[in-house]
Amino acid sequence: MEDQRSDLRRVLDAIDDLELHATLEVLRELGKVLRAAHFDVTAVVCGEELIGLEPGDTTARRHAIAFDLGTTTVVATLLDLDTGTPLAVRSMLNRQQPYGADVITRISATMMDEGALGALGERAHETLEELTREVCEEAGVEPREVYEIAVAGNVTMMSLALGIDPEPLSMAPFVVTSHELTGVRAADFGLAVHPRAPAFVFPSLGAYVGGDIIAGMLATGLTRDRRLRLFIDVGTNSEIALGSAERTLATAAPAGPAFEAAQIRCGMRAADGAIEGVRISDGELVLDVIGEVEPVGICGSGLVDCVAELVHAGLLDHSGRFIPDEDAATLAPLLARRLVKIGEERVFVMHWRGDDAAASVYLSQRDVRELQFAKASIATGWAILVAELGVQASDISQVLLAGSFGAYLTPISAIRIGLVPRLPTTRIIAAGNVAGEGAKIALLSLRERAEAESIVNEVEYVELSGRQDFNDLFIDQLAFPG
Amino acid sequence: MEDQRSDLRRVLDAIDDLELHATLEVLRELGKVLRAAHFDVTAVVCGEELIGLEPGDTTARRHAIAFDLGTTTVVATLLDLDTGTPLAVRSMLNRQQPYGADVITRISATMMDEGALGALGERAHETLEELTREVCEEAGVEPREVYEIAVAGNVTMMSLALGIDPEPLSMAPFVVTSHELTGVRAADFGLAVHPRAPAFVFPSLGAYVGGDIIAGMLATGLTRDRRLRLFIDVGTNSEIALGSAERTLATAAPAGPAFEAAQIRCGMRAADGAIEGVRISDGELVLDVIGEVEPVGICGSGLVDCVAELVHAGLLDHSGRFIPDEDAATLAPLLARRLVKIGEERVFVMHWRGDDAAASVYLSQRDVRELQFAKASIATGWAILVAELGVQASDISQVLLAGSFGAYLTPISAIRIGLVPRLPTTRIIAAGNVAGEGAKIALLSLRERAEAESIVNEVEYVELSGRQDFNDLFIDQLAFPG
């Protein structure tokens, strides 16, 4: 009776830390939990919020999940917050796939069908929820022992998952900092983890430089390193950043789907039967095929390799045209036999299936053009950033190729087709799943989380469309340096 | 395209004020509203939260509702936030009445029946919602033009309305500041006003000195005035505060229900037929009856008046006993005829119905005892505060009687029975519905709202139970000073 403090005040007084706060939901269960546990409880605190009380000492059981919410693939990493170590990692295809392979088709879906926004949101939630179940099961963790999540995704993926209409995206990206947007919870992503687990949502720099890229910059320390580095996330929409602790610029290049091998005649996903690597050895073609089965198509990295090798061998000239048959026969007699026609179009057969080129796995002249446009778009992007920053491409200490595509790309091929600047191959680095890494880092450190938000303020966005110099530079970059 | 700011950022940038934030719900409708209104919108900001966007200029239409959530009566005042003026005021009985007249019986209800907490919450919501509808209708205001509410109530009323189990109240009051408890909305009180309208919940000083008293202290400026003042909210649980800008003490006295005329033989609510005032004029009784109808009972103020007049006339001695019949006949022959017996108990008939005293409206010896205990409890409360503060009762510049009961109490009667210190009657002031006033003030000024929260930290709570001096003082205060 002497102590007229409230239950909430007692709990907050016992935590001599920050200025904490709680919501009504927590207040409703506070009294019951405290008394049932005879005041022997563990306070669950996320940031400055008291999200719950648990009977006994549960401090050793605290977890979080980092999500890389990709357009194609979604990756979940369950972290033990007590030790900072990952306990389980799972990935799966984004269940939004039936609505289109890329962000543009998914946005279109929401514009054509009123119910699509809700349906796409549900698909995202199902994907995240299934991954949550899987990582928890694998690690023997109860979902309600997951107290926080972090989600890194591009602007469209984040909008769809959170029920925000992505249609005005070109005009108004989902750019928010956690100061601006408050109270986002794991439940808003459809997750049945701790009911009040907060969600850290990576802020975006613009409509086309989303939270996944901010997470990537965080993970690679791009804006905190003395070295000048180039960051490229290759995709349908490719994000490019160039800079150092001194100054960093970023832009987005609409590369089209060539790198994902869409709209490539024999293109396919990086799955069993896909040619993922191509070398010319002793004048003949050597293929790396996923699953070591008979090739059935070519994926993005195989496409880049194949073009790079043909440019290097001289079968494709710098303008991107197959050289005349007679020149090919002289230059590379074994390979020249692969250079045939399907109808009016010249193609290079990578893997024969019988005598019929049309039934085989091949690279067409038009495929080469697709790749040329795609790589020129990216190359124009970094060339403009190089110019804007007032540096030379040769000053770049490191090129970081982000994402799964970057992991499979052969550095020498990337140089030969002109996707990246001509630098020593040791400077071209596959950076891996940096978006997922960034999400993990954000869960483990409030300081890193704050850093993610300051990246958005520090990095300068450079808009490519409408620039006077864009077309000139683009045409320059169409050629293959070889 | 050059402007890659998000919709949210654009809106926030246009408000060059505070560091604002918004929730996901707002973000979801932002793009649609902005574009449908061709970017000609009004931002609705409450505190530091952007709670919505509205097409066009709606700045002249903004309202708030101040609630005094009493155990018996609930009062709603609709405020025009543009001008600061009240547009409509309505009051009604709290729909929780069927669960008991006072807080103790309502808490008991939740202890005996599991469903009662939910049911009581619903009753509170219905009451608040009906009042909201009424004040909005009266003023021609759309409920969604109400952007904020403030609620002042005792700890039990607030707990029940917000779904918090009031059972451990004696141990753990609902004491919270808005720094501790965040995100409470009008919707949490069941109100269909603007869906994201925040609710300002007055903090409490302890289990028995609730938000209604803090609101009252705010409205009367008790803690900001140079003068030494005594604040009393008379009720089943009576709250007492004594102090000035220098130092303020508060306590709660369990007075019992006598002042509400419960457990008084002929007691009734202050409704038609209730004797609300009693004077002795020319040796005979003069009654003030509500509704100017035949008296059917006596309400709290009538009870106090009657006892005070009988003490003053000498028919009740200082110990609270009716004087012997023969002494009465000498002292006041007209009144003496009213002094009769019902069974073994002596009673004073206030209004005859035929010859049968038992069928009449009367004051019994036991009723006098009830009132004595009640007033002694309150008087012991302020006497202890006077001693604790090291002052004399005569130093008190003003006695503020809060609440509706205080409004009907005759100052001279309050002095005669010893409910308040013996001071010039001009110093005894009916302060009116100060809880409701406090709620209005809080809606009109963020500074006043902050003041309400600092009152909780400044005022010192004095616990009466368990004090060595309580019983001695209580016995001293039982007597009527006359």
GROMACS .gro file of C-alpha atoms in nm, chain A residues 259 275-280 285-289 298-313 316 348 350 363 371 405 408-417 419 480:
model
   46
  259PHE     CA    1   2.036  -1.100  -6.721
  275ILE     CA    2   2.417  -2.370  -6.891
  276GLU     CA    3   2.565  -2.147  -6.625
  277GLY     CA    4   2.921  -2.125  -6.747
  278VAL     CA    5   3.091  -2.127  -7.089
  279ARG     CA    6   3.462  -2.146  -7.176
  280ILE     CA    7   3.651  -2.189  -7.501
  285LEU     CA    8   3.328  -2.497  -7.629
  286VAL     CA    9   3.319  -2.630  -7.269
  287LEU     CA   10   2.989  -2.596  -7.085
  288ASP     CA   11   2.911  -2.590  -6.710
  289VAL     CA   12   2.562  -2.724  -6.663
  298ILE     CA   13   2.096  -2.103  -7.078
  299CYS     CA   14   2.075  -1.889  -6.768
  300GLY     CA   15   2.205  -1.537  -6.716
  301SER     CA   16   2.562  -1.614  -6.620
  302GLY     CA   17   2.591  -1.862  -6.910
  303LEU     CA   18   2.465  -1.597  -7.147
  304VAL     CA   19   2.725  -1.345  -7.030
  305ASP     CA   20   3.002  -1.606  -7.046
  306CYS     CA   21   2.904  -1.721  -7.392
  307VAL     CA   22   2.894  -1.371  -7.538
  308ALA     CA   23   3.218  -1.277  -7.362
  309GLU     CA   24   3.398  -1.583  -7.495
  310LEU     CA   25   3.270  -1.528  -7.850
  311VAL     CA   26   3.379  -1.164  -7.839
  312HIS     CA   27   3.718  -1.269  -7.705
  313ALA     CA   28   3.751  -1.540  -7.977
  316LEU     CA   29   3.135  -1.159  -8.237
  348PHE     CA   30   2.550  -1.997  -8.243
  350MET     CA   31   2.590  -2.417  -7.781
  363LEU     CA   32   2.252  -1.809  -7.880
  371LEU     CA   33   2.239  -0.847  -7.371
  405PHE     CA   34   2.347  -1.329  -6.023
  408TYR     CA   35   2.768  -1.672  -6.068
  409LEU     CA   36   2.908  -1.409  -6.301
  410THR     CA   37   3.268  -1.469  -6.415
  411PRO     CA   38   3.464  -1.146  -6.353
  412ILE     CA   39   3.659  -1.174  -6.677
  413SER     CA   40   3.335  -1.216  -6.874
  414ALA     CA   41   3.182  -0.913  -6.703
  415ILE     CA   42   3.486  -0.711  -6.810
  416ARG     CA   43   3.489  -0.848  -7.166
  417ILE     CA   44   3.128  -0.755  -7.236
  419LEU     CA   45   2.929  -0.470  -6.789
  480PHE     CA   46   3.186  -0.477  -7.663
   0.00000   0.00000   0.00000
